[in-house]
């Protein structure tokens, strides 16, 4: 984390004109809190005016993201680590990231109790946000895939050994949630699953092997959580990515298949996924990454199919983490990917690596 010993705001009242002045490097005359979105991370929106009246190269409408709800921190203390993680992205990764669409950051930092990022209020630029569920045109998904290729190519082949501060917070969280697989999928009102996806012991074995046996040929830095709730749409129809609290090193196809599954209906995904995969591989190479051939290199398709394991979250998503509408729809889409790509069989059928 880009950690500082200084005291950081813990309540909305702590976000003052003086604090903004200090972080933005320009004297802020007044601030107006226009709206707030409360959640595991709070998003507080402000309009800023400056002492000298100048606005060029300065933000006037910002979103401040952090944990500003003491009750949330008390009941779910892990939310602080997510805020710290996002602050890390804007402080340490975003300033040098190319060919990737994400909100412009103005300042970010954290300490042991907080993580804060000041970023653009996207609505001022006419950006819009996805509903709970939708089926988007393939061309739009292609745009998101291009953006993800831009992130991936910049960190291609790198790992936590190269960036020790980027620890993997994603795998442990998924393993924790999937530990109760058998219980969750048997609860009343859960989306229907085929029998083979009700076998939590077998599915967890596949999950563990997926994480342990990812092919290092495809390792890069991931956004990690590219589902429909973490995207926005630019006025030109492009896709940008929000919520950078799950970035970690893993298989590039994790981001691709997770995004594709959430954005497309089952029919659209089936009809166009190879076209989308080819577009990703072509874009990766065009931006300076390696050239992969899914026809002549069998490891490409094996790793691609294995990566659909990341859709496990929709099969066991706890109540309240996402809306019921989203969980039902994306569970159906996820099950179709497990059926189509024989995900569990592909993972468990691979020879175990020698110790």
CSV table of C-alpha atoms in Angstrom, one decimal:
chain,number,residue,atom,x,y,z
A,1,UNK,CA,0.0,0.0,0.0
A,2,UNK,CA,1.1,3.6,-0.7
A,3,UNK,CA,1.0,4.0,3.1
A,4,UNK,CA,1.4,7.2,5.0
A,5,UNK,CA,1.6,7.9,8.7
A,6,UNK,CA,-0.6,11.0,8.4
A,7,UNK,CA,-4.1,11.0,9.7
A,8,UNK,CA,-6.7,10.4,6.9
A,9,UNK,CA,-10.4,11.3,6.9
A,10,UNK,CA,-12.5,8.6,8.5
A,11,UNK,CA,-15.9,10.4,8.3
A,12,UNK,CA,-17.5,12.6,5.6
A,13,UNK,CA,-17.1,15.6,7.9
A,14,UNK,CA,-13.3,15.2,7.8
A,15,UNK,CA,-13.3,15.9,4.0
A,16,UNK,CA,-12.8,19.7,4.2
A,17,UNK,CA,-11.8,22.3,1.7
A,18,UNK,CA,-8.4,22.4,3.5
A,19,UNK,CA,-7.9,18.7,3.1
A,20,UNK,CA,-8.7,18.9,-0.7
A,21,UNK,CA,-6.4,21.8,-1.0
A,22,UNK,CA,-3.6,19.8,0.5
A,23,UNK,CA,-4.1,16.8,-1.7
A,24,UNK,CA,-4.8,18.6,-5.0
A,25,UNK,CA,-2.1,21.2,-4.7
A,26,UNK,CA,-4.5,24.1,-5.3
A,27,UNK,CA,-6.3,26.3,-2.8
A,28,UNK,CA,-9.9,25.1,-2.7
A,29,UNK,CA,-12.3,27.8,-1.6
A,30,UNK,CA,-15.4,25.7,-1.1
A,31,UNK,CA,-16.8,22.2,-1.5
A,32,UNK,CA,-20.3,20.9,-1.9
A,33,UNK,CA,-21.2,17.3,-1.2
A,34,UNK,CA,-23.7,16.5,-4.0
A,35,UNK,CA,-24.5,12.8,-3.3
A,36,UNK,CA,-23.2,9.7,-1.7
A,37,UNK,CA,-23.3,6.0,-2.5
A,38,UNK,CA,-22.8,3.8,0.5
A,39,UNK,CA,-21.5,0.2,0.3
A,40,UNK,CA,-18.5,-1.9,1.3
A,41,UNK,CA,-16.6,1.1,-0.1
A,42,UNK,CA,-18.3,4.5,0.1
A,43,UNK,CA,-18.3,6.9,-2.9
A,44,UNK,CA,-18.8,10.5,-1.9
A,45,UNK,CA,-19.3,13.1,-4.6
A,46,UNK,CA,-18.2,16.7,-4.4
A,47,UNK,CA,-18.2,19.9,-6.5
A,48,UNK,CA,-15.0,22.0,-5.9
A,49,UNK,CA,-14.4,25.7,-6.5
A,50,UNK,CA,-10.9,27.2,-6.2
A,51,UNK,CA,-9.7,30.5,-4.7
A,52,UNK,CA,-8.3,31.8,-7.9
A,53,UNK,CA,-11.3,30.6,-10.0
A,54,UNK,CA,-9.0,28.6,-12.3
A,55,UNK,CA,-10.2,25.2,-13.4
A,56,UNK,CA,-7.8,24.2,-16.2
A,57,UNK,CA,-6.1,20.9,-15.3
A,58,UNK,CA,-7.9,20.8,-12.0
A,59,UNK,CA,-10.9,18.6,-11.0
A,60,UNK,CA,-14.2,20.4,-10.3
A,61,UNK,CA,-16.4,17.3,-9.8
A,62,UNK,CA,-14.8,14.4,-8.0
A,63,UNK,CA,-15.6,11.1,-6.4
A,64,UNK,CA,-13.9,10.3,-3.1
A,65,UNK,CA,-13.8,6.6,-2.5
A,66,UNK,CA,-12.9,5.1,0.9
A,67,UNK,CA,-14.5,3.6,4.0
A,68,UNK,CA,-16.4,6.3,5.8
A,69,UNK,CA,-19.0,4.3,7.7
A,70,UNK,CA,-17.8,3.3,11.2
A,71,UNK,CA,-20.6,0.7,11.5
A,72,UNK,CA,-19.4,-0.9,8.2
A,73,UNK,CA,-15.8,-1.0,9.5
A,74,UNK,CA,-16.9,-2.5,12.8
A,75,UNK,CA,-19.1,-5.2,11.2
A,76,UNK,CA,-16.9,-6.0,8.2
A,77,UNK,CA,-13.3,-4.9,8.9
A,78,UNK,CA,-12.0,-6.5,5.8
A,79,UNK,CA,-13.6,-3.6,3.8
A,80,UNK,CA,-10.6,-1.5,4.8
A,81,UNK,CA,-8.2,-3.7,2.9
A,82,UNK,CA,-10.3,-3.2,-0.2
A,83,UNK,CA,-10.1,0.5,0.1
A,84,UNK,CA,-6.4,0.3,0.7
A,85,UNK,CA,-6.0,-1.9,-2.4
A,86,UNK,CA,-7.9,0.6,-4.6
A,87,UNK,CA,-5.8,3.5,-3.3
A,88,UNK,CA,-2.7,1.4,-4.2
A,89,UNK,CA,-3.9,1.1,-7.8
A,90,UNK,CA,-4.4,4.8,-8.2
A,91,UNK,CA,-1.2,5.7,-6.5
A,92,UNK,CA,1.2,3.1,-7.9
A,93,UNK,CA,-0.2,1.6,-11.1
A,94,UNK,CA,-2.6,4.0,-12.7
A,95,UNK,CA,0.0,6.8,-13.3
A,96,UNK,CA,1.9,4.7,-15.8
A,97,UNK,CA,-0.9,2.5,-17.2
A,98,UNK,CA,-1.5,2.9,-21.0
A,99,UNK,CA,-4.1,1.5,-23.4
A,100,UNK,CA,-6.6,1.0,-20.6
A,101,UNK,CA,-9.8,2.9,-19.8
A,102,UNK,CA,-10.4,3.7,-16.1
A,103,UNK,CA,-11.4,6.7,-14.1
A,104,UNK,CA,-8.8,9.5,-13.9
A,105,UNK,CA,-7.2,9.7,-10.4
A,106,UNK,CA,-6.1,12.9,-8.8
A,107,UNK,CA,-4.7,11.6,-5.5
A,108,UNK,CA,-4.6,8.4,-3.5
A,109,UNK,CA,-3.1,7.1,-0.3
A,110,UNK,CA,-3.7,5.0,2.7
A,111,UNK,CA,-2.7,4.2,6.2
A,112,UNK,CA,-3.3,1.2,8.5
A,113,UNK,CA,-7.0,2.3,9.0
A,114,UNK,CA,-8.0,3.8,5.7
A,115,UNK,CA,-7.5,3.9,1.9
A,116,UNK,CA,-8.7,6.9,-0.1
A,117,UNK,CA,-8.7,7.7,-3.8
A,118,UNK,CA,-9.9,11.0,-5.3
A,119,UNK,CA,-11.0,10.4,-8.9
A,120,UNK,CA,-13.1,12.0,-11.5
A,121,UNK,CA,-16.9,11.9,-11.1
A,122,UNK,CA,-17.6,10.0,-14.4
A,123,UNK,CA,-21.1,11.4,-14.7
A,124,UNK,CA,-19.7,14.9,-15.5
A,125,UNK,CA,-18.3,13.5,-18.7
A,126,UNK,CA,-21.5,11.8,-19.7
A,127,UNK,CA,-20.5,8.3,-18.7
A,128,UNK,CA,-23.2,5.8,-17.8
A,129,UNK,CA,-23.4,2.6,-15.8
A,130,UNK,CA,-24.7,-0.9,-16.4
A,131,UNK,CA,-28.0,-2.2,-15.0
A,132,UNK,CA,-28.1,-5.3,-12.9
A,133,UNK,CA,-28.2,-7.5,-16.0
A,134,UNK,CA,-28.0,-6.9,-19.8
A,135,UNK,CA,-26.9,-8.5,-23.0
A,136,UNK,CA,-24.5,-6.1,-24.8
A,137,UNK,CA,-23.4,-6.0,-28.5
A,138,UNK,CA,-20.3,-8.1,-29.2
A,139,UNK,CA,-18.6,-4.9,-30.6
A,140,UNK,CA,-18.9,-3.3,-27.1
A,141,UNK,CA,-17.5,-6.4,-25.4
A,142,UNK,CA,-14.6,-6.3,-27.9
A,143,UNK,CA,-13.8,-2.8,-26.7
A,144,UNK,CA,-13.6,-4.0,-23.1
A,145,UNK,CA,-11.4,-6.9,-24.2
A,146,UNK,CA,-9.0,-4.4,-25.9
A,147,UNK,CA,-8.8,-2.4,-22.7
A,148,UNK,CA,-7.9,-5.5,-20.7
A,149,UNK,CA,-5.3,-6.4,-23.3
A,150,UNK,CA,-3.8,-3.0,-22.7
A,151,UNK,CA,-3.4,-3.8,-19.0
A,152,UNK,CA,-2.2,-7.3,-19.5
A,153,UNK,CA,0.5,-6.4,-22.0
A,154,UNK,CA,2.1,-3.9,-19.7
A,155,UNK,CA,2.7,-6.5,-17.0
A,156,UNK,CA,3.1,-9.6,-19.2
A,157,UNK,CA,5.2,-12.4,-17.7
A,158,UNK,CA,5.6,-10.5,-14.4
A,159,UNK,CA,4.6,-11.8,-11.0
A,160,UNK,CA,4.6,-11.0,-7.3
A,161,UNK,CA,8.3,-11.7,-7.3
A,162,UNK,CA,8.7,-8.5,-9.4
A,163,UNK,CA,6.2,-6.5,-7.4
A,164,UNK,CA,6.2,-7.9,-3.8
A,165,UNK,CA,3.6,-5.4,-2.7
A,166,UNK,CA,1.0,-6.8,-5.1
A,167,UNK,CA,0.0,-9.8,-2.9
A,168,UNK,CA,-2.8,-12.1,-4.1
A,169,UNK,CA,-5.9,-11.2,-2.1
A,170,UNK,CA,-8.3,-12.8,-4.6
A,171,UNK,CA,-7.6,-16.5,-4.4
A,172,UNK,CA,-7.9,-16.7,-0.6
A,173,UNK,CA,-11.2,-14.8,-0.7
A,174,UNK,CA,-12.6,-17.2,-3.3
A,175,UNK,CA,-11.4,-20.2,-1.4
A,176,UNK,CA,-13.0,-18.9,1.7
A,177,UNK,CA,-16.4,-18.3,0.0
A,178,UNK,CA,-16.3,-21.6,-1.8
A,179,UNK,CA,-15.6,-23.6,1.3
A,180,UNK,CA,-19.3,-23.6,2.1
A,181,UNK,CA,-20.3,-24.7,-1.4
A,182,UNK,CA,-22.4,-27.7,-0.4
A,183,UNK,CA,-24.3,-25.7,2.1
A,184,UNK,CA,-24.9,-22.6,-0.1
A,185,UNK,CA,-26.1,-24.5,-3.2
A,186,UNK,CA,-28.6,-26.5,-1.1
A,187,UNK,CA,-30.3,-23.4,0.4
A,188,UNK,CA,-33.9,-22.7,-0.6
A,189,UNK,CA,-34.3,-20.2,-3.5
A,190,UNK,CA,-30.9,-20.7,-4.9
A,191,UNK,CA,-30.5,-20.8,-8.7
A,192,UNK,CA,-30.7,-24.3,-10.1
A,193,UNK,CA,-27.5,-26.2,-10.8
A,194,UNK,CA,-26.8,-29.5,-12.6
A,195,UNK,CA,-25.9,-32.3,-10.2
A,196,UNK,CA,-22.2,-32.2,-11.0
A,197,UNK,CA,-22.0,-28.6,-9.9
A,198,UNK,CA,-23.7,-29.4,-6.6
A,199,UNK,CA,-20.7,-31.6,-5.6
A,200,UNK,CA,-18.8,-29.0,-3.5
A,201,UNK,CA,-15.9,-31.4,-2.7
A,202,UNK,CA,-15.2,-32.0,-6.3
A,203,UNK,CA,-15.7,-28.4,-7.3
A,204,UNK,CA,-13.4,-27.2,-4.6
A,205,UNK,CA,-10.8,-29.7,-5.7
A,206,UNK,CA,-11.0,-28.2,-9.2
A,207,UNK,CA,-10.8,-24.6,-7.8
A,208,UNK,CA,-7.7,-25.5,-5.8
A,209,UNK,CA,-6.0,-27.1,-8.8
A,210,UNK,CA,-7.0,-24.2,-11.0
A,211,UNK,CA,-5.2,-21.8,-8.7
A,212,UNK,CA,-2.2,-24.1,-8.2
A,213,UNK,CA,-1.7,-25.1,-11.8
A,214,UNK,CA,-2.2,-21.9,-13.8
A,215,UNK,CA,0.1,-21.9,-16.8
A,216,UNK,CA,2.9,-19.3,-16.3
A,217,UNK,CA,3.0,-18.7,-20.0
A,218,UNK,CA,-0.2,-16.6,-19.6
A,219,UNK,CA,0.6,-14.8,-16.3
A,220,UNK,CA,0.1,-11.1,-16.1
A,221,UNK,CA,-1.5,-8.5,-13.8
A,222,UNK,CA,-5.3,-8.8,-13.7
A,223,UNK,CA,-8.1,-6.4,-12.9
A,224,UNK,CA,-9.6,-9.5,-11.3
A,225,UNK,CA,-13.3,-8.6,-11.1
A,226,UNK,CA,-14.4,-7.6,-14.6
A,227,UNK,CA,-18.1,-8.4,-14.2
A,228,UNK,CA,-20.9,-6.2,-15.4
A,229,UNK,CA,-21.1,-4.2,-12.1
A,230,UNK,CA,-17.6,-3.0,-12.4
A,231,UNK,CA,-17.8,-1.4,-15.8
A,232,UNK,CA,-18.9,2.0,-17.1
A,233,UNK,CA,-19.7,3.2,-20.6
A,234,UNK,CA,-18.1,6.3,-22.2
A,235,UNK,CA,-20.1,8.7,-24.4
A,236,UNK,CA,-18.4,7.1,-27.5
A,237,UNK,CA,-19.7,3.6,-26.5
A,238,UNK,CA,-16.4,2.3,-25.0
A,239,UNK,CA,-16.0,0.3,-21.8
A,240,UNK,CA,-14.0,1.4,-18.8
A,241,UNK,CA,-13.3,-0.5,-15.7
A,242,UNK,CA,-14.1,0.4,-12.1
A,243,UNK,CA,-13.3,-1.1,-8.7
A,244,UNK,CA,-9.7,-1.9,-8.6
A,245,UNK,CA,-9.7,-3.7,-5.2
A,246,UNK,CA,-9.0,-7.2,-6.6
A,247,UNK,CA,-6.0,-6.7,-8.9
A,248,UNK,CA,-3.5,-9.5,-8.7
A,249,UNK,CA,-1.2,-11.7,-10.9
A,250,UNK,CA,-2.9,-14.7,-12.6
A,251,UNK,CA,-3.9,-16.1,-15.9
A,252,UNK,CA,-4.8,-13.5,-18.5
A,253,UNK,CA,-7.9,-15.5,-19.5
A,254,UNK,CA,-9.4,-15.0,-16.0
A,255,UNK,CA,-10.3,-11.3,-16.9
A,256,UNK,CA,-11.4,-12.3,-20.4
A,257,UNK,CA,-13.9,-15.1,-19.7
A,258,UNK,CA,-15.3,-13.4,-16.6
A,259,UNK,CA,-16.0,-10.2,-18.5
A,260,UNK,CA,-17.5,-12.1,-21.5
A,261,UNK,CA,-19.7,-14.3,-19.4
A,262,UNK,CA,-21.2,-11.4,-17.5
A,263,UNK,CA,-21.7,-9.1,-20.5
A,264,UNK,CA,-23.2,-11.5,-23.0
A,265,UNK,CA,-26.3,-13.8,-23.1
A,266,UNK,CA,-25.6,-17.5,-23.3
A,267,UNK,CA,-26.5,-17.5,-27.0
A,268,UNK,CA,-24.4,-14.5,-27.8
A,269,UNK,CA,-21.4,-15.8,-25.9
A,270,UNK,CA,-21.7,-19.2,-27.7
A,271,UNK,CA,-22.0,-17.6,-31.1
A,272,UNK,CA,-19.1,-15.2,-30.7
A,273,UNK,CA,-16.6,-16.3,-28.0
A,274,UNK,CA,-14.0,-17.6,-30.4
A,275,UNK,CA,-14.2,-14.3,-32.3
A,276,UNK,CA,-13.7,-12.4,-29.1
A,277,UNK,CA,-10.8,-14.7,-28.0
A,278,UNK,CA,-9.1,-14.2,-31.3
A,279,UNK,CA,-9.6,-10.4,-31.0
A,280,UNK,CA,-8.0,-10.5,-27.6
A,281,UNK,CA,-5.0,-12.5,-28.8
A,282,UNK,CA,-4.5,-10.2,-31.8
A,283,UNK,CA,-4.8,-7.1,-29.7
A,284,UNK,CA,-2.3,-8.5,-27.2
A,285,UNK,CA,0.2,-9.0,-29.9
A,286,UNK,CA,-0.5,-5.7,-31.6
A,287,UNK,CA,0.3,-3.8,-28.4
A,288,UNK,CA,3.6,-5.6,-28.0
A,289,UNK,CA,2.8,-8.8,-26.3
A,290,UNK,CA,3.5,-12.4,-27.5
A,291,UNK,CA,1.7,-14.0,-30.4
A,292,UNK,CA,-0.5,-17.0,-29.5
A,293,UNK,CA,-2.2,-19.3,-31.9
A,294,UNK,CA,-5.2,-21.1,-30.4
A,295,UNK,CA,-5.3,-23.5,-33.4
A,296,UNK,CA,-1.6,-24.6,-33.3
A,297,UNK,CA,-0.9,-24.2,-29.6
A,298,UNK,CA,-3.1,-26.6,-27.5
A,299,UNK,CA,-2.0,-24.9,-24.2
A,300,UNK,CA,-3.9,-21.8,-25.2
A,301,UNK,CA,-7.3,-23.5,-25.3
A,302,UNK,CA,-6.6,-25.6,-22.2
A,303,UNK,CA,-5.8,-22.6,-20.2
A,304,UNK,CA,-8.7,-20.7,-21.7
A,305,UNK,CA,-11.2,-23.5,-20.7
A,306,UNK,CA,-9.7,-23.9,-17.2
A,307,UNK,CA,-10.1,-20.1,-16.6
A,308,UNK,CA,-13.9,-20.4,-16.7
A,309,UNK,CA,-13.5,-21.7,-13.1
A,310,UNK,CA,-13.4,-18.1,-12.1
A,311,UNK,CA,-17.2,-18.0,-12.7
A,312,UNK,CA,-17.6,-20.1,-9.6
A,313,UNK,CA,-18.5,-16.9,-7.7
A,314,UNK,CA,-21.9,-16.8,-9.4
A,315,UNK,CA,-22.7,-20.4,-8.4
A,316,UNK,CA,-22.2,-19.8,-4.7
A,317,UNK,CA,-22.5,-16.0,-4.4
A,318,UNK,CA,-23.7,-15.2,-0.8
A,319,UNK,CA,-27.0,-13.4,-0.4
A,320,UNK,CA,-26.5,-9.7,-0.3
A,321,UNK,CA,-23.2,-9.5,-2.0
A,322,UNK,CA,-24.9,-9.0,-5.4
A,323,UNK,CA,-28.6,-8.5,-6.3
A,324,UNK,CA,-30.8,-11.6,-6.6
A,325,UNK,CA,-31.5,-10.6,-10.2
A,326,UNK,CA,-27.8,-10.5,-11.1
A,327,UNK,CA,-27.0,-13.7,-9.3
A,328,UNK,CA,-29.8,-15.6,-11.1
A,329,UNK,CA,-28.9,-14.4,-14.5
A,330,UNK,CA,-25.1,-14.7,-14.2
A,331,UNK,CA,-25.4,-18.1,-12.6
A,332,UNK,CA,-27.3,-19.3,-15.6
A,333,UNK,CA,-24.6,-17.9,-17.9
A,334,UNK,CA,-21.9,-19.4,-15.7
A,335,UNK,CA,-23.4,-22.9,-15.7
A,336,UNK,CA,-23.5,-22.8,-19.5
A,337,UNK,CA,-19.8,-22.1,-19.6
A,338,UNK,CA,-19.1,-25.0,-17.3
A,339,UNK,CA,-21.2,-27.2,-19.6
A,340,UNK,CA,-19.8,-26.0,-22.8
A,341,UNK,CA,-16.1,-26.1,-21.8
A,342,UNK,CA,-16.2,-29.1,-19.5
A,343,UNK,CA,-14.4,-26.9,-17.0
A,344,UNK,CA,-14.3,-29.3,-14.0
A,345,UNK,CA,-13.3,-32.3,-16.2
A,346,UNK,CA,-10.6,-30.2,-18.0
A,347,UNK,CA,-9.0,-29.1,-14.7
A,348,UNK,CA,-9.2,-32.5,-12.9
A,349,UNK,CA,-8.2,-34.4,-16.1
A,350,UNK,CA,-4.9,-32.6,-16.4
A,351,UNK,CA,-1.8,-34.5,-15.2
A,352,UNK,CA,-0.8,-33.2,-11.8
A,353,UNK,CA,2.5,-31.4,-11.9
A,354,UNK,CA,5.4,-33.3,-10.3
A,355,UNK,CA,6.3,-31.9,-6.9
